[in-house]
C-alpha cells in the first residue's frame, strides 16, 4: 500500500480544508507564490548586474576577526621560536 496514493491525498486535502478553511489555504498559497516571485526577481537582477552584491557588515566583521586571529597566531609562533 502506497502512502501517497490518490485516495490518501484526497482525504488529507479534505482534512486540511476542514481545519483551516479554503480562505487560509488560498492566502498561504498566495504568500508562497509572491515569495517565489520576489526570489526569482532578485536572482534575475543579480544575473543582470554581472557581479554578486558586496559583502555586508557582518561578513566584513567575520573577515576582520579571521585576520586578527591569524595575526595573533603568527605573533605567538614568532615569540616561541625566539
Backbone as a ProteinNet text record, in pm:
[ID]
protein_1_A
[PRIMARY]
XXXXXXXXXXXXXXXXXXXXXXXXXXXXXXXXXXXXXXXXXXXXXXXXXXXXXXXXXXXXXXXXXXXXXXXXXXXXXXXXXX
[TERTIARY]
84.1	0	89.3	63.2	142.2	89.1	177.9	137.2	78.9	133.8	92.7	-1.5	-88.9	-184.7	-293	-364.7	-464.9	-573.6	-630.7	-733	-679.5	-556.5	-498.9	-477.5	-431.5	-409.5	-540.8	-645.5	-776.1	-829.5	-817.3	-862.4	-781.1	-650.4	-565.2	-604.5	-632.5	-674.4	-806	-900.4	-1028.5	-1010.5	-922.7	-897.1	-833.8	-736.8	-671.1	-771.2	-857.5	-958.7	-1057.5	-1092	-1184.7	-1120.7	-991.8	-923.6	-897.5	-845.9	-802.2	-900.7	-985.1	-1076	-1007.1	-1087.7	-1030.4	-965.6	-1014.1	-956.5	-813.5	-786.5	-649.6	-555.8	-604.4	-521.4	-489.1	-588.7	-566.7	-465.3	-474.4	-378.7	-237.7	-225.8	-93.6	-34.8	-118.4	-71.6	-27.7	-103.8	-67.5	62.2	79.1	201.8	323.1	305.1	413.8	448.6	347.1	370.1	442	404.4	470.7	614.1	639.3	776	864.1	811.9	888.4	912.4	811	824.3	931.9	933.3	1034.6	1174	1184.3	1313.2	1365.6	1279	1321.1	1362.5	1288.7	1322.7	1459.6	1487.7	1618.5	1729.8	1704.5	1805.5	1831.9	1727.7	1745.2	1824	1793.8	1865.2	2013.1	2043.5	2183.9	2255.3	2186.9	2248	2271.2	2178.4	2192.7	2303.7	2326.3	2431.3	2569.9	2581.2	2707.2	2798.7	2776.9	2862	2774.8	2813.7	2734.9	2745.9	2648.4	2648.8	2765.6	2809.9	2923.3	2884.4	2983.6	2960.9	2905.8	2818.9	2759.5	2851.1	2808.1	2891.7	2923	2829.1	2854.9	2966.2	2965.8	3068.9	3204.4	3205.2	3330.3	3385.3	3297.5	3342.4	3403.4	3343.1	3398.3	3534.7	3549	3678.4	3782.7	3744.8	3837.7	3880.9	3786.2	3819.2	3914.8	3892.5	3979.7	4120.7	4131.3	4263.2	4333.2	4258.2	4316.6	4366.2	4288.3	4330.1	4455.4	4462.2	4580.5	4703.3	4685.7	4796.6	4844.1	4749.8	4786.6	4861.3	4819.2	4886.3	5028.7	5048.3	5182.8	5270	5212.8	5288.9	5329.6	5239.5	5271.3	5380.7	5373.7	5475.5	5611.6	5614.3	5742.4	5800.7	5715	5763.7	5814.6	5757	5800.4	5931.7	5957.4	6081.2	6199.3	6174.6	6284.4	6341.9
-117	0	124.2	215.5	336.5	447.7	519.1	627.7	744.4	772.4	888.1	851.3	758.5	722.6	830.9	833.2	937.1	941.3	830.9	840	898.8	864.6	920.1	1070.5	1114.6	1257.6	1335.8	1279.5	1346.8	1357.7	1252.1	1254.9	1356.9	1361.2	1458.4	1601	1624.5	1756.9	1797.3	1706.1	1736.3	1769.5	1698.1	1725.5	1863.1	1896.2	2026.8	2137.9	2117.8	2218.8	2235.7	2127	2135.9	2209.5	2188.3	2252.4	2400.6	2434.4	2571.7	2653.7	2591.1	2665.5	2700.5	2722.5	2747.3	2884.5	2982.6	3117.3	3121.2	3051.7	3049.8	2974.8	2866.6	2791.8	2878.3	2955.9	3045.8	3153.8	3207.4	3309.8	3253.4	3133.7	3070.6	3048.9	3001.6	2981.2	3110.7	3217.7	3347.5	3401.5	3386	3430.7	3353.3	3223.5	3140.1	3178.8	3203.6	3244.4	3377.5	3474.7	3605.6	3595.5	3507.9	3489	3429.2	3331.4	3271	3372.1	3452.8	3554.8	3657	3704	3801.8	3739.8	3611.3	3542.8	3533.4	3496.2	3487.1	3623.6	3726.7	3861.7	3904.2	3872.5	3906.3	3829.9	3704.5	3625.6	3684.1	3729	3789.7	3919.2	4000.7	4126.8	4102.3	3999.7	3968.9	3920.3	3839.9	3792	3906.6	4002.3	4115.2	4209.6	4220.7	4310.8	4254.8	4123.5	4062.8	4027.3	4085.2	4052.8	4043.4	3960	3949.5	4077.1	4098.2	4217	4210.3	4326.8	4332.2	4271.6	4232.5	4169.9	4272.2	4227	4313.4	4332	4412.1	4439.5	4314.5	4221.3	4100.5	4017.6	4005.8	3929.7	3997.3	4129.7	4203.2	4188	4185.9	4169.1	4030.9	3928.7	3793.9	3785	3850.6	3850.3	3920.4	4030.5	4104.7	4018.5	3946.5	3859.1	3747.9	3691.8	3584.9	3637.5	3759.6	3819.1	3845.7	3892.1	3919.8	3790.2	3683.5	3555.4	3502.8	3521.1	3475.4	3555	3684.5	3768	3729.1	3698.3	3655.7	3522.4	3431.9	3301.8	3318.6	3407.1	3431.8	3493.9	3589.5	3654.5	3552.5	3463.7	3362.2	3268.3	3231.1	3139.2	3208.7	3338.3	3410.2	3419.7	3441.1	3452.4	3318.8	3209.9	3079.6	3038.4	3081.5	3045.9	3124.6	3242.5	3326.8	3278.3
0	0	0	-90	-106.7	-16.5	49.8	139.3	60	-55.3	-133.4	-247.9	-225.2	-329.3	-337.2	-445.4	-469.9	-362.3	-319.4	-213.9	-83.5	-47.9	74.7	62.8	-52	-71.7	-69.9	-126.1	-125.8	16.9	94.3	234	313.1	290.5	358.3	321.3	194.7	149.7	214.5	225.1	289.5	437	504.7	646.1	663.8	579.2	586.9	558.1	458.8	426.9	541.1	609.7	722.4	839.7	861.7	974.1	950.2	833.6	808	727.3	651.1	564.8	434.2	331.8	199.2	188.6	264.4	253.2	306.3	417	469.8	377.1	318.6	223.8	103.4	57.1	-56.4	-19.6	101.2	145.7	155.3	208.1	219.5	80.5	-12.3	-149.5	-214.6	-191.7	-247.3	-189.4	-59.1	6	-44.7	-59.6	-110.2	-253.9	-334.9	-474.1	-483.9	-401.1	-405.7	-354.8	-258.4	-210.5	-319.7	-390.8	-500.6	-611	-641.2	-746.1	-710.5	-586	-546.5	-544.7	-508.3	-510.8	-653.6	-746.7	-887	-941.1	-902.6	-947.8	-895	-770.9	-713.7	-783.5	-818.3	-889.4	-1028.2	-1097.2	-1230	-1219.7	-1118.3	-1100.7	-1074.4	-997.3	-968.5	-1093.8	-1176.2	-1300.2	-1397.3	-1401.5	-1493	-1449.6	-1319.7	-1271.7	-1303.4	-1317.2	-1356.4	-1241.9	-1126.6	-1012.2	-888.6	-794.7	-672.2	-591.2	-506.1	-421.4	-324.2	-279.3	-187.7	-53.5	18	147.4	245.3	331	431.1	549.8	646.2	762.9	844.9	851.9	930.6	867.5	735.1	666.6	681.7	671.1	686.2	827.4	927.1	1065.2	1084.8	1025.2	1036	968.4	853.3	785	869.5	932.6	1017.3	1136.3	1198.1	1310.4	1267.1	1148.7	1099.9	1076.4	1023	1000.5	1133.8	1232.8	1363.9	1428.8	1418	1475.2	1405.4	1273.7	1200.6	1243.9	1263.3	1308.5	1447	1535.7	1670.3	1667.5	1582.2	1572.4	1521.4	1426.5	1374.3	1482.5	1557.5	1662.7	1770.4	1807.7	1907.8	1858.9	1731	1679	1671.9	1647.7	1644.2	1785.4	1885.5	2022.6	2075.1	2033.5	2083.6	2018.3	1896.8	1827.3	1881.9	1937.7	1986.6	2115.6
[MASK]
++++++++++++++++++++++++++++++++++++++++++++++++++++++++++++++++++++++++++++++++++

